[in-house]
Amino acid sequence: MGRSLLDIYDAELRAGRIAADAAQQAVAQQLDGLAAVLKTRPKKSETGRLRRLFSGRSGERAAPRGLYIWGDVGRGKTMLMDLFFSALPDLPKRRIHFHAFMQDAHMRIQAIRDKQRQGEVWEDADPVRMLAEELRREIALLCLDEFQVVDITDAMLLGRLFEALFSHGIAVVVTTNTPPRDLYHDGLNRNAFLPFIDLIEERMDVTCLNGETDYRIGRLRGREVWLTPIDAENRRRMERLWQDLTDTRRGGPLYLPVKGRQVEVPQAARGVARFGFDELCARPLGPADYLAMAAAFHTIFIDAVPVMGAALANERRRFTILIDTLYDNHIRIVATSAAPITGLAPRGTGDQAFARTVSRLQEMLSDQWWMHEED
Ligand SMILES: Nc1ncnc2c1ncn2[C@@H]1O[C@H](COP(=O)(O)OP(=O)(O)OP(=O)(O)O)[C@@H](O)[C@H]1O
Ligand SMILES: [Mg+2]
């Protein structure tokens, strides 16, 4: 018998590698439940009572109830799924990023269709079911990291695909930032997608992992987040902070809807956005735009904040509004800058409002500000 996930979790705790987290322990327990079911699953060669026990309709083996783990960034969803995955050494299984899985699925379905056209396989068979059939021969457990639905081709395939996976006995575990009911929110032709949500709720245990702590934020404890001057060394440090907070090299572009407009966010990943100073403060953006950013992100990276003298009066005014908005919403800031905070407005150019900005910024760079947990 391998160790249970809770055993592994406790060992990590005792070794001081992770902090105790009740929400995580509850999810670990649920995953252990699934692991126990998977371990008793009959081998291909076994027949008889056990096999019938697992049988669903038409002799196919129904899948054990998988787990749909959703919650905010940095809560430990991926960590728990990976521990669970590695605690099942003997099970045929796959752990894959959701996007990679869908890409592969689309490709394999296309290949099946091609074979059907060439008469190599029965042309009336449903390619999606044939794919599930293939997968059943390969794996009994599928772990999908960062499940999300934004694409209409994915949205239209997912229901049929998951239905087929479940009826072929493949257990599915996913991590995601989105509860089932919010999936593909505002998506095109969403009505056709709703049965998939029902299917998830019917066939998977939906569990929320939303402890107090974003553990990625903890990695930045005690590190400088206002990097000055703007030189090669500080640009490197900026990249490292970005990677430590997002686990990615580059974010993807994103558009925030604001009052019927679309505000471009050049890079976003895991609740963190990244802008050049000009993209934030030299464009005609106002309080509503900054508020939308504060609602969408917990941390904002700003590259190359300049000294804002008389020539940059407009930029300075927008920067003031930006900082006020971020401050009110307890957003974190990381920046490279030409000057320390007290030198951002040269003598004679800063006004009363900017004095407040300076004071707020100083507070926002403190460790307390960073480690503060949202309520
Ligand atoms: N209890 C804990 N103590 C210390 N560190 C932890 C704990 N739980 C998770 N971490 C660490 O926090 C980081 C974020 O965890 P993880 O990647 O699992 O988050 P996630 O919930 O998958 O976030 P996302 O939704 O952004 O993918 C990881 O480096 C992980 O090892
Ligand atoms: Mg994750």
mmCIF file of C-alpha atoms and ligand atoms in Angstrom:
data_model
loop_
_atom_site.group_PDB
_atom_site.id
_atom_site.type_symbol
_atom_site.label_atom_id
_atom_site.label_comp_id
_atom_site.label_asym_id
_atom_site.label_seq_id
_atom_site.Cartn_x
_atom_site.Cartn_y
_atom_site.Cartn_z
ATOM 1 C CA MET A 1 0.000 0.000 0.000
ATOM 2 C CA GLY A 2 1.293 3.440 -0.924
ATOM 3 C CA ARG A 3 1.014 6.299 1.501
ATOM 4 C CA SER A 4 -2.200 8.269 1.569
ATOM 5 C CA LEU A 5 -2.234 11.844 0.407
ATOM 6 C CA LEU A 6 -2.920 13.031 3.951
ATOM 7 C CA ASP A 7 0.189 11.137 5.127
ATOM 8 C CA ILE A 8 2.269 12.871 2.483
ATOM 9 C CA TYR A 9 0.690 16.220 3.332
ATOM 10 C CA ASP A 10 1.447 15.731 7.024
ATOM 11 C CA ALA A 11 5.029 14.776 6.252
ATOM 12 C CA GLU A 12 5.443 17.984 4.229
ATOM 13 C CA LEU A 13 3.997 19.884 7.198
ATOM 14 C CA ARG A 14 6.340 18.299 9.717
ATOM 15 C CA ALA A 15 9.297 18.949 7.444
ATOM 16 C CA GLY A 16 8.310 22.613 7.460
ATOM 17 C CA ARG A 17 7.954 22.726 3.708
ATOM 18 C CA ILE A 18 4.344 23.876 3.875
ATOM 19 C CA ALA A 19 2.128 25.689 6.375
ATOM 20 C CA ALA A 20 -0.935 24.078 7.950
ATOM 21 C CA ASP A 21 -4.093 24.905 6.027
ATOM 22 C CA ALA A 22 -7.446 23.435 7.058
ATOM 23 C CA ALA A 23 -9.057 24.034 3.665
ATOM 24 C CA GLN A 24 -6.257 22.104 1.983
ATOM 25 C CA GLN A 25 -6.526 19.257 4.458
ATOM 26 C CA ALA A 26 -10.228 18.892 3.683
ATOM 27 C CA VAL A 27 -9.512 18.654 -0.050
ATOM 28 C CA ALA A 28 -6.649 16.220 0.577
ATOM 29 C CA GLN A 29 -9.121 14.015 2.412
ATOM 30 C CA GLN A 30 -11.526 14.079 -0.532
ATOM 31 C CA LEU A 31 -8.718 13.206 -2.917
ATOM 32 C CA ASP A 32 -7.769 10.331 -0.631
ATOM 33 C CA GLY A 33 -11.313 9.057 -0.953
ATOM 34 C CA LEU A 34 -10.973 9.018 -4.716
ATOM 35 C CA ALA A 35 -7.518 7.409 -4.486
ATOM 36 C CA ALA A 36 -8.992 4.598 -2.382
ATOM 37 C CA VAL A 37 -11.653 3.919 -5.020
ATOM 38 C CA LEU A 38 -9.081 4.011 -7.811
ATOM 39 C CA LYS A 39 -6.841 1.545 -5.999
ATOM 40 C CA THR A 40 -9.619 -1.039 -5.841
ATOM 41 C CA ARG A 41 -10.416 -0.676 -9.510
ATOM 42 C CA PRO A 42 -10.321 -4.048 -11.256
ATOM 43 C CA LYS A 43 -7.351 -4.769 -13.497
ATOM 44 C CA LYS A 44 -8.017 -5.405 -17.173
ATOM 45 C CA SER A 45 -7.628 -9.143 -16.678
ATOM 46 C CA GLU A 46 -10.008 -9.378 -13.734
ATOM 47 C CA THR A 47 -13.574 -10.358 -14.312
ATOM 48 C CA GLY A 48 -16.481 -11.205 -12.085
ATOM 49 C CA ARG A 49 -18.002 -9.498 -9.115
ATOM 50 C CA LEU A 50 -15.623 -6.596 -8.778
ATOM 51 C CA ARG A 51 -15.784 -5.780 -12.427
ATOM 52 C CA ARG A 52 -19.601 -5.890 -12.393
ATOM 53 C CA LEU A 53 -19.555 -3.643 -9.367
ATOM 54 C CA PHE A 54 -17.945 -0.956 -11.476
ATOM 55 C CA SER A 55 -20.099 -1.561 -14.506
ATOM 56 C CA GLY A 56 -22.343 1.150 -15.794
ATOM 57 C CA ARG A 57 -24.857 0.962 -18.593
ATOM 58 C CA SER A 58 -24.158 -1.307 -21.551
ATOM 59 C CA GLY A 59 -21.357 -3.061 -19.778
ATOM 60 C CA GLU A 60 -19.119 0.013 -19.750
ATOM 61 C CA ARG A 61 -17.409 0.806 -16.507
ATOM 62 C CA ALA A 62 -18.770 4.017 -15.006
ATOM 63 C CA ALA A 63 -16.073 6.359 -13.758
ATOM 64 C CA PRO A 64 -15.578 6.947 -10.054
ATOM 65 C CA ARG A 65 -16.698 10.454 -9.111
ATOM 66 C CA GLY A 66 -13.866 12.805 -9.942
ATOM 67 C CA LEU A 67 -13.077 16.064 -8.229
ATOM 68 C CA TYR A 68 -13.611 19.590 -9.518
ATOM 69 C CA ILE A 69 -11.387 21.819 -7.378
ATOM 70 C CA TRP A 70 -11.937 25.539 -7.780
ATOM 71 C CA GLY A 71 -10.621 28.569 -5.924
ATOM 72 C CA ASP A 72 -8.564 31.727 -6.137
ATOM 73 C CA VAL A 73 -4.958 31.803 -7.268
ATOM 74 C CA GLY A 74 -2.178 30.435 -5.091
ATOM 75 C CA ARG A 75 -4.408 28.390 -2.787
ATOM 76 C CA GLY A 76 -2.611 25.107 -3.401
ATOM 77 C CA LYS A 77 -4.952 23.425 -5.896
ATOM 78 C CA THR A 78 -2.198 22.375 -8.263
ATOM 79 C CA MET A 79 0.059 21.342 -5.404
ATOM 80 C CA LEU A 80 -2.607 19.018 -3.976
ATOM 81 C CA MET A 81 -3.489 17.577 -7.358
ATOM 82 C CA ASP A 82 0.189 16.847 -8.021
ATOM 83 C CA LEU A 83 0.629 15.182 -4.618
ATOM 84 C CA PHE A 84 -2.467 13.100 -5.296
ATOM 85 C CA PHE A 85 -1.147 12.189 -8.716
ATOM 86 C CA SER A 86 2.213 11.055 -7.397
ATOM 87 C CA ALA A 87 0.575 9.056 -4.604
ATOM 88 C CA LEU A 88 -0.831 6.654 -7.225
ATOM 89 C CA PRO A 89 2.338 5.182 -8.745
ATOM 90 C CA ASP A 90 0.733 2.057 -10.168
ATOM 91 C CA LEU A 91 -2.254 3.601 -11.851
ATOM 92 C CA PRO A 92 -2.186 4.354 -15.592
ATOM 93 C CA LYS A 93 -2.756 8.101 -15.573
ATOM 94 C CA ARG A 94 -2.020 11.444 -17.174
ATOM 95 C CA ARG A 95 -1.559 14.913 -15.740
ATOM 96 C CA ILE A 96 -1.686 17.652 -18.315
ATOM 97 C CA HIS A 97 -2.419 21.343 -18.667
ATOM 98 C CA PHE A 98 -5.991 21.813 -19.824
ATOM 99 C CA HIS A 99 -5.028 23.725 -22.981
ATOM 100 C CA ALA A 100 -2.586 21.022 -24.033
ATOM 101 C CA PHE A 101 -5.223 18.369 -23.423
ATOM 102 C CA MET A 102 -7.790 20.149 -25.592
ATOM 103 C CA GLN A 103 -5.276 20.712 -28.370
ATOM 104 C CA ASP A 104 -4.461 17.032 -28.324
ATOM 105 C CA ALA A 105 -8.158 16.094 -28.248
ATOM 106 C CA HIS A 106 -8.976 18.255 -31.276
ATOM 107 C CA MET A 107 -6.035 16.753 -33.156
ATOM 108 C CA ARG A 108 -6.935 13.176 -32.350
ATOM 109 C CA ILE A 109 -10.560 13.677 -33.303
ATOM 110 C CA GLN A 110 -9.393 15.117 -36.610
ATOM 111 C CA ALA A 111 -7.191 12.070 -37.149
ATOM 112 C CA ILE A 112 -10.127 9.753 -36.445
ATOM 113 C CA ARG A 113 -12.265 11.688 -38.946
ATOM 114 C CA ASP A 114 -9.529 11.369 -41.562
ATOM 115 C CA LYS A 115 -9.443 7.613 -41.036
ATOM 116 C CA GLN A 116 -13.206 7.492 -41.378
ATOM 117 C CA ARG A 117 -12.999 9.318 -44.681
ATOM 118 C CA GLN A 118 -10.412 6.902 -45.936
ATOM 119 C CA GLY A 119 -12.558 3.984 -44.858
ATOM 120 C CA GLU A 120 -10.033 2.724 -42.317
ATOM 121 C CA VAL A 121 -12.554 2.841 -39.491
ATOM 122 C CA TRP A 122 -16.306 2.618 -39.383
ATOM 123 C CA GLU A 123 -17.581 5.957 -40.628
ATOM 124 C CA ASP A 124 -20.741 6.109 -38.536
ATOM 125 C CA ALA A 125 -18.949 5.833 -35.228
ATOM 126 C CA ASP A 126 -18.857 8.971 -33.103
ATOM 127 C CA PRO A 127 -15.245 10.254 -33.185
ATOM 128 C CA VAL A 128 -15.588 11.674 -29.675
ATOM 129 C CA ARG A 129 -16.538 8.286 -28.289
ATOM 130 C CA MET A 130 -13.739 6.689 -30.251
ATOM 131 C CA LEU A 131 -11.313 9.114 -28.670
ATOM 132 C CA ALA A 132 -12.633 8.194 -25.223
ATOM 133 C CA GLU A 133 -12.207 4.558 -26.199
ATOM 134 C CA GLU A 134 -8.563 5.209 -27.066
ATOM 135 C CA LEU A 135 -8.034 7.081 -23.832
ATOM 136 C CA ARG A 136 -9.554 4.269 -21.797
ATOM 137 C CA ARG A 137 -6.885 1.964 -23.138
ATOM 138 C CA GLU A 138 -4.236 4.461 -22.039
ATOM 139 C CA ILE A 139 -5.392 5.772 -18.667
ATOM 140 C CA ALA A 140 -7.779 5.394 -15.754
ATOM 141 C CA LEU A 141 -7.183 8.844 -14.316
ATOM 142 C CA LEU A 142 -6.953 12.209 -16.029
ATOM 143 C CA CYS A 143 -5.742 15.261 -14.083
ATOM 144 C CA LEU A 144 -6.344 18.572 -15.838
ATOM 145 C CA ASP A 145 -4.604 21.656 -14.506
ATOM 146 C CA GLU A 146 -6.052 25.121 -15.022
ATOM 147 C CA PHE A 147 -9.331 24.127 -16.501
ATOM 148 C CA GLN A 148 -11.154 27.041 -18.145
ATOM 149 C CA VAL A 149 -13.487 27.547 -21.053
ATOM 150 C CA VAL A 150 -13.068 30.597 -23.245
ATOM 151 C CA ASP A 151 -13.128 29.098 -26.686
ATOM 152 C CA ILE A 152 -16.341 28.173 -28.476
ATOM 153 C CA THR A 153 -14.834 25.094 -30.129
ATOM 154 C CA ASP A 154 -13.812 23.795 -26.689
ATOM 155 C CA ALA A 155 -17.163 24.751 -25.212
ATOM 156 C CA MET A 156 -19.042 22.758 -27.831
ATOM 157 C CA LEU A 157 -16.820 19.686 -27.520
ATOM 158 C CA LEU A 158 -16.482 19.460 -23.735
ATOM 159 C CA GLY A 159 -19.912 18.090 -22.881
ATOM 160 C CA ARG A 160 -19.693 15.187 -25.289
ATOM 161 C CA LEU A 161 -16.081 14.513 -24.427
ATOM 162 C CA PHE A 162 -16.575 14.400 -20.662
ATOM 163 C CA GLU A 163 -19.719 12.316 -21.032
ATOM 164 C CA ALA A 164 -17.673 9.822 -23.041
ATOM 165 C CA LEU A 165 -14.772 9.895 -20.566
ATOM 166 C CA PHE A 166 -17.115 9.229 -17.654
ATOM 167 C CA SER A 167 -18.933 6.409 -19.383
ATOM 168 C CA HIS A 168 -15.603 4.829 -20.292
ATOM 169 C CA GLY A 169 -14.610 4.768 -16.664
ATOM 170 C CA ILE A 170 -11.975 7.496 -16.698
ATOM 171 C CA ALA A 171 -11.844 9.480 -13.468
ATOM 172 C CA VAL A 172 -11.220 13.181 -13.953
ATOM 173 C CA VAL A 173 -9.713 15.695 -11.520
ATOM 174 C CA VAL A 174 -9.501 19.356 -12.492
ATOM 175 C CA THR A 175 -8.161 22.522 -10.888
ATOM 176 C CA THR A 176 -9.642 25.839 -11.909
ATOM 177 C CA ASN A 177 -10.298 29.394 -10.755
ATOM 178 C CA THR A 178 -13.936 29.193 -11.803
ATOM 179 C CA PRO A 179 -16.918 27.528 -10.111
ATOM 180 C CA PRO A 180 -18.924 25.371 -12.553
ATOM 181 C CA ARG A 181 -21.846 27.793 -12.777
ATOM 182 C CA ASP A 182 -19.545 30.601 -13.979
ATOM 183 C CA LEU A 183 -17.798 28.607 -16.690
ATOM 184 C CA TYR A 184 -17.909 30.105 -20.178
ATOM 185 C CA HIS A 185 -19.655 33.111 -18.677
ATOM 186 C CA ASP A 186 -21.021 35.390 -21.436
ATOM 187 C CA GLY A 187 -19.727 32.861 -23.966
ATOM 188 C CA LEU A 188 -21.201 32.598 -27.440
ATOM 189 C CA ASN A 189 -24.140 30.198 -27.640
ATOM 190 C CA ARG A 190 -23.887 29.530 -23.914
ATOM 191 C CA ASN A 191 -27.221 27.719 -23.777
ATOM 192 C CA ALA A 192 -25.730 24.788 -25.622
ATOM 193 C CA PHE A 193 -23.006 24.697 -22.979
ATOM 194 C CA LEU A 194 -25.268 24.490 -19.915
ATOM 195 C CA PRO A 195 -25.777 20.691 -20.022
ATOM 196 C CA PHE A 196 -22.023 20.350 -19.513
ATOM 197 C CA ILE A 197 -22.294 22.261 -16.236
ATOM 198 C CA ASP A 198 -25.083 19.914 -15.144
ATOM 199 C CA LEU A 199 -22.898 16.974 -16.089
ATOM 200 C CA ILE A 200 -20.033 18.259 -13.936
ATOM 201 C CA GLU A 201 -22.300 18.703 -10.955
ATOM 202 C CA GLU A 202 -23.831 15.301 -11.488
ATOM 203 C CA ARG A 203 -20.680 13.283 -12.048
ATOM 204 C CA MET A 204 -17.969 15.098 -10.109
ATOM 205 C CA ASP A 205 -17.592 16.289 -6.545
ATOM 206 C CA VAL A 206 -17.323 20.046 -6.762
ATOM 207 C CA THR A 207 -15.120 21.397 -4.016
ATOM 208 C CA CYS A 208 -13.933 24.881 -3.230
ATOM 209 C CA LEU A 209 -10.350 25.438 -2.102
ATOM 210 C CA ASN A 210 -10.305 29.022 -1.044
ATOM 211 C CA GLY A 211 -8.217 29.362 2.088
ATOM 212 C CA GLU A 212 -7.142 32.772 3.326
ATOM 213 C CA THR A 213 -3.651 32.623 1.958
ATOM 214 C CA ASP A 214 -2.281 33.148 -1.518
ATOM 215 C CA TYR A 215 0.959 31.245 -0.967
ATOM 216 C CA ARG A 216 2.648 32.801 -3.977
ATOM 217 C CA ILE A 217 2.477 36.216 -2.353
ATOM 218 C CA GLY A 218 4.479 34.751 0.532
ATOM 219 C CA ARG A 219 7.421 34.209 -1.779
ATOM 220 C CA LEU A 220 7.841 37.957 -2.091
ATOM 221 C CA ARG A 221 8.092 38.509 1.658
ATOM 222 C CA GLY A 222 10.899 40.877 2.554
ATOM 223 C CA ARG A 223 11.837 41.548 -1.061
ATOM 224 C CA GLU A 224 12.177 45.003 -2.492
ATOM 225 C CA VAL A 225 9.284 45.819 -4.830
ATOM 226 C CA TRP A 226 10.119 49.403 -5.832
ATOM 227 C CA LEU A 227 13.237 48.907 -7.915
ATOM 228 C CA THR A 228 15.327 51.958 -8.684
ATOM 229 C CA PRO A 229 17.108 52.966 -10.866
ATOM 230 C CA ILE A 230 15.956 51.379 -14.124
ATOM 231 C CA ASP A 231 19.004 49.354 -15.071
ATOM 232 C CA ALA A 232 19.780 45.855 -16.268
ATOM 233 C CA GLU A 233 20.086 44.485 -12.750
ATOM 234 C CA ASN A 234 16.702 45.850 -11.665
ATOM 235 C CA ARG A 235 15.018 44.695 -14.845
ATOM 236 C CA ARG A 236 16.292 41.227 -14.042
ATOM 237 C CA ARG A 237 14.959 41.483 -10.494
ATOM 238 C CA MET A 238 11.629 42.612 -11.885
ATOM 239 C CA GLU A 239 11.456 39.520 -14.115
ATOM 240 C CA ARG A 240 12.247 37.296 -11.158
ATOM 241 C CA LEU A 241 9.492 38.887 -9.054
ATOM 242 C CA TRP A 242 7.059 38.445 -11.936
ATOM 243 C CA GLN A 243 7.961 34.794 -12.346
ATOM 244 C CA ASP A 244 7.794 34.100 -8.631
ATOM 245 C CA LEU A 245 4.333 35.581 -8.447
ATOM 246 C CA THR A 246 2.850 34.122 -11.611
ATOM 247 C CA ASP A 247 4.858 30.954 -12.280
ATOM 248 C CA THR A 248 5.076 32.097 -15.904
ATOM 249 C CA ARG A 249 7.612 33.968 -17.987
ATOM 250 C CA ARG A 250 5.097 36.073 -19.849
ATOM 251 C CA GLY A 251 1.428 36.730 -19.320
ATOM 252 C CA GLY A 252 -1.123 36.863 -22.087
ATOM 253 C CA PRO A 253 -2.910 40.020 -23.238
ATOM 254 C CA LEU A 254 -6.360 40.649 -21.835
ATOM 255 C CA TYR A 255 -9.193 43.114 -22.453
ATOM 256 C CA LEU A 256 -11.200 44.531 -19.591
ATOM 257 C CA PRO A 257 -14.671 45.736 -20.472
ATOM 258 C CA VAL A 258 -15.212 49.239 -19.064
ATOM 259 C CA LYS A 259 -18.348 51.202 -19.933
ATOM 260 C CA GLY A 260 -18.680 49.604 -23.339
ATOM 261 C CA ARG A 261 -14.993 50.029 -24.121
ATOM 262 C CA GLN A 262 -12.215 47.456 -24.005
ATOM 263 C CA VAL A 263 -9.158 48.415 -21.988
ATOM 264 C CA GLU A 264 -6.085 46.518 -23.043
ATOM 265 C CA VAL A 265 -3.937 44.830 -20.424
ATOM 266 C CA PRO A 266 -0.673 43.942 -22.193
ATOM 267 C CA GLN A 267 0.189 41.047 -19.876
ATOM 268 C CA ALA A 268 -1.862 39.211 -17.306
ATOM 269 C CA ALA A 269 -1.377 35.953 -15.444
ATOM 270 C CA ARG A 270 -2.763 34.492 -12.217
ATOM 271 C CA GLY A 271 -4.409 37.630 -10.978
ATOM 272 C CA VAL A 272 -1.376 39.782 -11.757
ATOM 273 C CA ALA A 273 -1.218 42.426 -14.508
ATOM 274 C CA ARG A 274 1.798 44.072 -16.067
ATOM 275 C CA PHE A 275 1.938 47.447 -17.789
ATOM 276 C CA GLY A 276 4.559 49.833 -19.031
ATOM 277 C CA PHE A 277 4.129 53.184 -17.262
ATOM 278 C CA ASP A 278 2.969 54.795 -20.512
ATOM 279 C CA GLU A 279 0.312 52.147 -21.052
ATOM 280 C CA LEU A 280 -1.127 53.020 -17.666
ATOM 281 C CA CYS A 281 -0.638 56.752 -17.416
ATOM 282 C CA ALA A 282 0.011 58.187 -20.892
ATOM 283 C CA ARG A 283 -3.185 56.759 -22.349
ATOM 284 C CA PRO A 284 -6.492 58.561 -21.749
ATOM 285 C CA LEU A 285 -7.531 56.317 -18.871
ATOM 286 C CA GLY A 286 -9.603 57.422 -15.896
ATOM 287 C CA PRO A 287 -10.944 56.252 -12.531
ATOM 288 C CA ALA A 288 -13.352 53.707 -14.072
ATOM 289 C CA ASP A 289 -10.497 52.004 -15.910
ATOM 290 C CA TYR A 290 -8.286 51.856 -12.840
ATOM 291 C CA LEU A 291 -11.189 50.553 -10.808
ATOM 292 C CA ALA A 292 -11.734 47.745 -13.320
ATOM 293 C CA MET A 293 -8.048 46.858 -12.994
ATOM 294 C CA ALA A 294 -8.294 46.867 -9.208
ATOM 295 C CA ALA A 295 -11.261 44.513 -9.447
ATOM 296 C CA ALA A 296 -9.526 42.144 -11.828
ATOM 297 C CA PHE A 297 -6.028 41.908 -10.305
ATOM 298 C CA HIS A 298 -4.489 41.565 -6.867
ATOM 299 C CA THR A 299 -1.095 42.872 -7.958
ATOM 300 C CA ILE A 300 0.028 45.261 -10.684
ATOM 301 C CA PHE A 301 3.524 45.430 -12.147
ATOM 302 C CA ILE A 302 4.593 48.760 -13.658
ATOM 303 C CA ASP A 303 7.682 48.989 -15.832
ATOM 304 C CA ALA A 304 9.699 52.206 -15.986
ATOM 305 C CA VAL A 305 7.974 54.777 -13.774
ATOM 306 C CA PRO A 306 9.653 58.111 -14.686
ATOM 307 C CA VAL A 307 10.286 61.235 -12.671
ATOM 308 C CA MET A 308 7.108 63.233 -13.312
ATOM 309 C CA GLY A 309 8.129 66.839 -13.767
ATOM 310 C CA ALA A 310 6.176 69.681 -15.390
ATOM 311 C CA ALA A 311 6.294 68.047 -18.816
ATOM 312 C CA LEU A 312 4.518 64.984 -17.452
ATOM 313 C CA ALA A 313 1.784 66.786 -15.516
ATOM 314 C CA ASN A 314 -1.001 64.736 -17.135
ATOM 315 C CA GLU A 315 0.790 61.506 -16.446
ATOM 316 C CA ARG A 316 1.321 62.606 -12.850
ATOM 317 C CA ARG A 317 -2.386 63.343 -12.394
ATOM 318 C CA ARG A 318 -3.338 59.939 -13.772
ATOM 319 C CA PHE A 319 -0.697 58.263 -11.639
ATOM 320 C CA THR A 320 -2.281 59.926 -8.587
ATOM 321 C CA ILE A 321 -5.714 58.592 -9.507
ATOM 322 C CA LEU A 322 -4.217 55.185 -10.186
ATOM 323 C CA ILE A 323 -2.492 54.968 -6.812
ATOM 324 C CA ASP A 324 -5.581 56.236 -4.960
ATOM 325 C CA THR A 325 -7.679 53.547 -6.606
ATOM 326 C CA LEU A 326 -5.183 50.776 -6.007
ATOM 327 C CA TYR A 327 -4.739 51.888 -2.408
ATOM 328 C CA ASP A 328 -8.469 51.854 -1.693
ATOM 329 C CA ASN A 329 -8.707 48.323 -3.037
ATOM 330 C CA HIS A 330 -5.612 47.039 -1.311
ATOM 331 C CA ILE A 331 -3.805 46.163 -4.533
ATOM 332 C CA ARG A 332 -0.079 45.382 -4.469
ATOM 333 C CA ILE A 333 2.432 47.170 -6.679
ATOM 334 C CA VAL A 334 5.787 46.138 -8.079
ATOM 335 C CA ALA A 335 7.712 48.618 -10.217
ATOM 336 C CA THR A 336 10.960 49.651 -11.761
ATOM 337 C CA SER A 337 11.394 53.383 -11.455
ATOM 338 C CA ALA A 338 13.812 56.160 -12.321
ATOM 339 C CA ALA A 339 13.521 57.493 -8.778
ATOM 340 C CA PRO A 340 12.740 56.471 -5.235
ATOM 341 C CA ILE A 341 9.183 57.324 -4.231
ATOM 342 C CA THR A 342 10.075 60.616 -2.611
ATOM 343 C CA GLY A 343 11.800 61.734 -5.808
ATOM 344 C CA LEU A 344 8.961 61.067 -8.256
ATOM 345 C CA ALA A 345 7.850 64.699 -8.376
ATOM 346 C CA PRO A 346 10.734 67.169 -8.489
ATOM 347 C CA ARG A 347 10.514 70.070 -6.064
ATOM 348 C CA GLY A 348 7.863 72.560 -7.164
ATOM 349 C CA THR A 349 5.910 70.199 -9.419
ATOM 350 C CA GLY A 350 4.144 67.979 -6.916
ATOM 351 C CA ASP A 351 0.985 69.304 -5.287
ATOM 352 C CA GLN A 352 -0.978 68.359 -2.166
ATOM 353 C CA ALA A 353 -2.510 65.394 -3.930
ATOM 354 C CA PHE A 354 0.870 64.056 -4.853
ATOM 355 C CA ALA A 355 2.076 64.234 -1.272
ATOM 356 C CA ARG A 356 -0.731 61.827 -0.457
ATOM 357 C CA THR A 357 0.330 59.580 -3.322
ATOM 358 C CA VAL A 358 3.861 59.438 -1.961
ATOM 359 C CA SER A 359 2.672 58.575 1.508
ATOM 360 C CA ARG A 360 0.286 55.909 0.254
ATOM 361 C CA LEU A 361 2.909 54.390 -1.997
ATOM 362 C CA GLN A 362 5.276 54.073 0.929
ATOM 363 C CA GLU A 363 2.671 52.166 2.858
ATOM 364 C CA MET A 364 1.918 49.989 -0.167
ATOM 365 C CA LEU A 365 5.518 48.825 -0.411
ATOM 366 C CA SER A 366 5.669 47.599 3.184
ATOM 367 C CA ASP A 367 5.679 43.939 4.131
ATOM 368 C CA GLN A 368 2.450 44.382 6.104
ATOM 369 C CA TRP A 369 0.706 45.650 2.997
ATOM 370 C CA TRP A 370 1.972 42.699 1.009
ATOM 371 C CA MET A 371 1.111 40.041 3.520
ATOM 372 C CA HIS A 372 -2.330 41.442 4.284
ATOM 373 C CA GLU A 373 -5.042 38.906 3.513
ATOM 374 C CA GLU A 374 -8.249 39.942 1.857
ATOM 375 C CA ASP A 375 -11.297 39.353 3.961
HETATM 376 N N1 LIG B 1 0.170 25.125 2.723
HETATM 377 C C1 LIG B 1 1.150 25.695 2.001
HETATM 378 N N2 LIG B 1 2.262 26.170 2.599
HETATM 379 C C2 LIG B 1 3.244 26.743 1.868
HETATM 380 N N3 LIG B 1 3.255 26.866 0.555
HETATM 381 C C3 LIG B 1 2.183 26.403 -0.112
HETATM 382 C C4 LIG B 1 1.085 25.807 0.567
HETATM 383 N N4 LIG B 1 0.174 25.454 -0.345
HETATM 384 C C5 LIG B 1 0.667 25.812 -1.519
HETATM 385 N N5 LIG B 1 1.879 26.377 -1.400
HETATM 386 C C6 LIG B 1 2.736 26.866 -2.472
HETATM 387 O O1 LIG B 1 2.092 27.996 -3.044
HETATM 388 C C7 LIG B 1 2.317 28.024 -4.443
HETATM 389 C C8 LIG B 1 0.988 28.102 -5.145
HETATM 390 O O2 LIG B 1 0.294 26.884 -5.035
HETATM 391 P P1 LIG B 1 -0.467 26.242 -6.268
HETATM 392 O O3 LIG B 1 0.333 26.422 -7.495
HETATM 393 O O4 LIG B 1 -0.863 24.874 -5.915
HETATM 394 O O5 LIG B 1 -1.744 27.210 -6.310
HETATM 395 P P2 LIG B 1 -3.064 27.090 -7.194
HETATM 396 O O6 LIG B 1 -4.205 27.046 -6.257
HETATM 397 O O7 LIG B 1 -2.926 25.995 -8.173
HETATM 398 O O8 LIG B 1 -3.074 28.506 -7.907
HETATM 399 P P3 LIG B 1 -3.544 28.879 -9.404
HETATM 400 O O9 LIG B 1 -5.030 28.965 -9.364
HETATM 401 O O10 LIG B 1 -2.946 30.230 -9.606
HETATM 402 O O11 LIG B 1 -3.018 27.861 -10.334
HETATM 403 C C9 LIG B 1 3.087 26.762 -4.783
HETATM 404 O O12 LIG B 1 4.452 27.082 -4.885
HETATM 405 C C10 LIG B 1 2.849 25.870 -3.615
HETATM 406 O O13 LIG B 1 3.906 24.967 -3.427
HETATM 407 MG MG MG B 2 -2.697 25.981 -10.240
#
